[in-house]
Structure formats: structure tokens, C-alpha cells
XYZ file of C-alpha atoms in Angstrom:
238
model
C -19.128 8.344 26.339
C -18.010 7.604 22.905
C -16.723 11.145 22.441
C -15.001 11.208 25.788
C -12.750 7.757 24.867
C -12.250 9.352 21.374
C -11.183 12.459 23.199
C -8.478 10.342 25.163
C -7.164 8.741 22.864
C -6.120 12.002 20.479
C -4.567 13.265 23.642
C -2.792 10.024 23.643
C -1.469 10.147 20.065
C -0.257 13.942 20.656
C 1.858 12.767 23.674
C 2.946 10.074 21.412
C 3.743 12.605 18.224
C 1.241 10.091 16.245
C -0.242 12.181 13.365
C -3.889 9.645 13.495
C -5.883 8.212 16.192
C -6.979 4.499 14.890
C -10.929 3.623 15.767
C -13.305 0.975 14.795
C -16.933 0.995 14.697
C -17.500 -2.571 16.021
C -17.237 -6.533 14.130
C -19.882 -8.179 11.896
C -22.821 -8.798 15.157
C -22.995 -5.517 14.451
C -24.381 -6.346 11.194
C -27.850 -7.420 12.634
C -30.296 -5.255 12.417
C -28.863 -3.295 10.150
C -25.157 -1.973 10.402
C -26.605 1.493 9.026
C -27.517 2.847 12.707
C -24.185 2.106 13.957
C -22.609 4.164 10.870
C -24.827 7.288 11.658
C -24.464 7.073 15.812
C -20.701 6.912 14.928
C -20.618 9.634 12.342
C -22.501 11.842 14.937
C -19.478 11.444 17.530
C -17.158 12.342 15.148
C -19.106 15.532 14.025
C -19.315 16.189 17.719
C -15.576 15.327 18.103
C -14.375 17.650 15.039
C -12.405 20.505 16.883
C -11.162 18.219 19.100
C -9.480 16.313 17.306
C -8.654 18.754 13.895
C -7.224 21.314 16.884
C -5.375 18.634 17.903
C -3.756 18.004 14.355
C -4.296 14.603 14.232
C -6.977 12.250 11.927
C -9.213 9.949 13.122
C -8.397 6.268 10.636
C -11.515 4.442 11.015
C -10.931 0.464 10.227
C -12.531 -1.650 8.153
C -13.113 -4.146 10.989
C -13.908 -7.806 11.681
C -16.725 -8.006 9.260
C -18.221 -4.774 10.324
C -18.565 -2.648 7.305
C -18.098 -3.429 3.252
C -16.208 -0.686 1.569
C -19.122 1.623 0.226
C -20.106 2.124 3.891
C -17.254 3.295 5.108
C -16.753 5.223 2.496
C -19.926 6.954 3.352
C -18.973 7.090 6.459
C -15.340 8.915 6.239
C -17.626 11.716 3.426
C -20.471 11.939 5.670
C -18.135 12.629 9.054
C -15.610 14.912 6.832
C -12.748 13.745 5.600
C -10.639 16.683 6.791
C -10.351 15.032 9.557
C -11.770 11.327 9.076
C -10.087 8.703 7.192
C -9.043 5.004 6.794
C -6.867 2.079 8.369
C -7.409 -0.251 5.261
C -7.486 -3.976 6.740
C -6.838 -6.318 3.440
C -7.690 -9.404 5.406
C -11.186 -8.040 7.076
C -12.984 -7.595 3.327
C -13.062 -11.716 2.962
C -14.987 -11.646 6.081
C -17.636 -9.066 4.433
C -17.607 -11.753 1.473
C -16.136 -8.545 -0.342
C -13.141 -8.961 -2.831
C -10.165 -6.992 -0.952
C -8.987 -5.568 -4.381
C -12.263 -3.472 -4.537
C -11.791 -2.476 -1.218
C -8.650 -0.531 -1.698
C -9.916 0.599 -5.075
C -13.327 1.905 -3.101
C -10.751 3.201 -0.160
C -7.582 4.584 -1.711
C -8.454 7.971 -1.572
C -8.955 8.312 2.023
C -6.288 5.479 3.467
C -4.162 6.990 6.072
C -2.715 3.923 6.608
C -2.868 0.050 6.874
C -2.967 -3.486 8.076
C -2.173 -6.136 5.828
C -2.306 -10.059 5.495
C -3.005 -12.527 2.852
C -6.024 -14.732 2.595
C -6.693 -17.590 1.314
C -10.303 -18.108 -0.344
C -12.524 -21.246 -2.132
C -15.978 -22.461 -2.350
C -17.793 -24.944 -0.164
C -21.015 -26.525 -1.423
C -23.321 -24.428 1.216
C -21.467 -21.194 -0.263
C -17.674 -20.117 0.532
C -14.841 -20.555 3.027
C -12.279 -17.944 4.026
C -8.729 -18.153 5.891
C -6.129 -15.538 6.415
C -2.335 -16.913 6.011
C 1.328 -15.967 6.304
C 1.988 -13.247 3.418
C 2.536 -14.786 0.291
C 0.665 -17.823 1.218
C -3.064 -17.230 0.129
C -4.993 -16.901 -3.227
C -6.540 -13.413 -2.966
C -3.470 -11.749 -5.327
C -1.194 -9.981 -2.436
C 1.260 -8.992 -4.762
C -1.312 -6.962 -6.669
C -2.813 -5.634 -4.089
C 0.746 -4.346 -2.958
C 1.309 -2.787 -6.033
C -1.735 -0.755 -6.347
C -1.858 0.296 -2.555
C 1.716 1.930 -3.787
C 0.675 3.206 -6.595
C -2.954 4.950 -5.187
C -1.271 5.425 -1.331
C 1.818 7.031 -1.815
C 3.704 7.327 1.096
C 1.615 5.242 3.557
C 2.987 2.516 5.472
C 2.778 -1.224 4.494
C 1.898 -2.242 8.159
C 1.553 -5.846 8.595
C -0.719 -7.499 11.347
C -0.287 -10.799 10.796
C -2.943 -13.444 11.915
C -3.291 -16.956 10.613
C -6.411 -18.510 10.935
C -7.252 -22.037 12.278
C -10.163 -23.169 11.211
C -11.731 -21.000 7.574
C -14.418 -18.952 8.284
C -17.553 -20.013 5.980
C -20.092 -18.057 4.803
C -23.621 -20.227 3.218
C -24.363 -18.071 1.269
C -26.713 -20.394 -0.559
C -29.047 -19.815 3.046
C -31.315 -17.074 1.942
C -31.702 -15.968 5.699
C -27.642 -15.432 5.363
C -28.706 -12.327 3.259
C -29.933 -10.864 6.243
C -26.869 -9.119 6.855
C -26.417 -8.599 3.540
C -29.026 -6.779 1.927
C -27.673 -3.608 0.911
C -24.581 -5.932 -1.016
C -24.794 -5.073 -5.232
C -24.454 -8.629 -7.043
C -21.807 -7.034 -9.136
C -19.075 -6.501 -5.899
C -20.698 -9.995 -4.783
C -19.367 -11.485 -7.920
C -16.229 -10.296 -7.552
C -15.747 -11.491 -4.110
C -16.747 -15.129 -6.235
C -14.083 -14.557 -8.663
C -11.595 -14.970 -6.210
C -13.346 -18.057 -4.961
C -13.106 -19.815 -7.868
C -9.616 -19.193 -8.058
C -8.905 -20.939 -4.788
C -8.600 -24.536 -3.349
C -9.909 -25.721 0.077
C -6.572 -24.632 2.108
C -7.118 -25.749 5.920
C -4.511 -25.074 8.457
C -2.156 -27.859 9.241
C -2.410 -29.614 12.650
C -0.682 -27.144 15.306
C 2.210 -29.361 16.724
C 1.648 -29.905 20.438
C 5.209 -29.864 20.925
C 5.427 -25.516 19.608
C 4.290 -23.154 21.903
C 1.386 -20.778 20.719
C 3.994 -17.800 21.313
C 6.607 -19.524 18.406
C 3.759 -20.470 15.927
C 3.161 -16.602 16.161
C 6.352 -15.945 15.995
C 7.173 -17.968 12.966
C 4.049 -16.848 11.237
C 5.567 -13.290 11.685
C 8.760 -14.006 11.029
C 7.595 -15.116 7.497
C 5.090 -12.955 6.446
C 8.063 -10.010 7.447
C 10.600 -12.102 4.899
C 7.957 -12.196 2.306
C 7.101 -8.831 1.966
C 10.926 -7.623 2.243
C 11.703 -9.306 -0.512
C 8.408 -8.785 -2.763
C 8.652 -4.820 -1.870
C 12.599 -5.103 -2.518
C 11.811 -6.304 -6.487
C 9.528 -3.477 -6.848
């Protein structure tokens, strides 16, 4: 069962000394048919999980994950489990795939952020509605330095964890489809606009050709390598 796996893994992070258990509810197919039932099934093993894992002395940091939920929802989610013992893994590259602006996703999340994943992303419209790609740190349009400076600012003390992945092929979203909106329905047009915003700001971006002659393993290692070197030397001016 859900609560049994969550159950392992807080005995994992005690043998580890790790003060928070990372979860995820699931990725954006979870979206159809409504992503509200999987929010409620997952706040009830949590509620079931509570002494568990608050004997334990640990939190559980829900992500925002591969499209699954916008902000406001998991907002509701870490309230409506408790957020003595619920909180956030803030993703800044999974928002662009919720056509959410990531900006307003740390604003929405600060409060409860235990800690983090970031990347940059690089955003811009299409003529059927918008395209999204995440990129080395440093390399995209969605304002990384910004966002760096307010996670500081509103999460004192939590970690600037990088998990670097750099897209292929952009992810679009046609937005202009009304069956699109589907998934979507819950989505005010004021965060929707703001998520446009950044569009606007952006150019069409696609990855270069991958050379045949580099090895998967040394793109990745590169792309790291980079995005580390970035962010050392944006946090060191701060």
C-alpha cells in the first residue's frame, strides 16, 4: 500500500539521518479526469501516515512533479494533510509544464518549501499556443536569477539543489485547442497570463543537434558541469 512504501521510506531517511522523506503524487496523465481525486486519496495516506512519520521526526516534501499539480493544489494539499508534518520539494522547471509561471510558484510555495530542485527553462509561443524547454542554468528566459534571489530571501536556509535536465525536443502545449482545457479547468486566467508573460519574453530556442561523436553520459556531464559553474558564480555575487 501507499502507506506501507511511505512507511519505508521514513525508516530509510532515519537510517540515513535525512530530516524529510521526498514523495510525489504522480505526472500530468494524472491530470485526466480530474487531478482533484488523486490530491484527496494522497492527502488521506498522509493523515493515515501522521505518527509515523512526525514520531519519526522527519517531513514528508511532496514535489511539484512532471506536470502533476499547479501551485494552488499543492498548496491545498500540504494545509489539508498538515503542514506539521507535510511540506514541499519546489521543482522550478516542472511549473512550465503546468503552463504555470515558476515565479508564482515559489511565491504560492515559499512558506512550506523544505527544499528544492532547480533548472532553468526556456519558454516562447508557437502559433497553436506555447512551447517549453528546460536548459543548462543560466541558459533559459524564465528569469533564474530572480527566482534565486527570492527563493533566498522567502527560504532561508534551504538548499539550492540542482537537478539538471536539458530537454531535446520543447514540450508544446495548444492551448488555442479548447479540448486542451480539459486538464485545465480549474486554471484562473490571471496565473494563465502570467505563465504568457514569460512567453512573450522568449524566442523559439530548440536544442542543437546532439553530436554523434559525444556519448549521452558527457552531454550530461557537460550540461552539469555548467549549470554547477553558473550558479557558483551567480550565488557567489549575491
Amino acid at each position: 500500500t501507499a502507506e506501507e512504501q511511505l512507511a519505508r521510506m521514513v525508516d530509510a531517511a532515519k537510517i540515513v539521518r535525512s530530516p524529510i522523506v521526498r514523495a510525489v503524487l504522480g505526472s500530468g496523465a494524472d491530470r485526466r479526469g480530474g487531478i482533484e481525486k488523486h490530491i484527496d486519496s494522497m492527502v488521506a495516506v498522509l493523515k493515515n501516515s501522521r505518527s509515523k512519520v512526525m514520531d519519526a521526526g522527519v517531513k514528508v516534501a511532496i514535489e511539484n512533479h512532471a506536470g502533476d499539480m499547479q501551485a494552488r493544489e499543492l498548496k491545498g494539499l500540504v494545509e489539508a494533510a498538515g503542514p506539521e508534518f507535510v511540506g514541499v520539494c519546489i521543482d522550478s522547471g516542472n511549473p512550465v509544464w503546468t503552463i504555470e509561471d515558476p515565479h508564482l510558484t515559489l511565491e504560492t510555495l515559499a512558506p512550506y518549501v523544505l527544499t528544492s530542485h532547480m533548472r532553468d527553462s526556456a519558454l516562447w509561443n508557437t502559433p497553436e499556443g506555447a512551447a517549453v524547454r528546460w536548459t543548462r542554468m543560466g541558459e533559459g528566459n524564465m528569469g533564474m536569477e530572480d527566482y534565486i534571489r527570492t527563493y533566498i530571501a522567502k527560504c532561508p536556509g534551504k538548499a539550492v539543489s540542482l537537478e539538471v535536465i536539458v530537454s531535446g525536443n520543447p514540450r508544446m502545449f495548444n492551448y488555442r485547442d479548447p479540448a486542451f482545457w480539459d486538464l485545465y479547468k480549474s486554471t484562473p486566467a490571471w496565473e494563465f497570463a502570467r505563465f504568457l508573460t514569460l512567453c512573450d519574453k522568449g524566442k523559439p530556442t530548440p536544442a542543437s543537434p546532439p553530436d554523434p561523436a559525444v556519448t549521452p553520459q558527457a552531454r550530461n556531464l557537460a550540461d552539469v558541469e555548467a549549470s554547477v559553474k553558473w550558479t557558483q558564480a551567480f550565488l557567489a555575487k549575491l
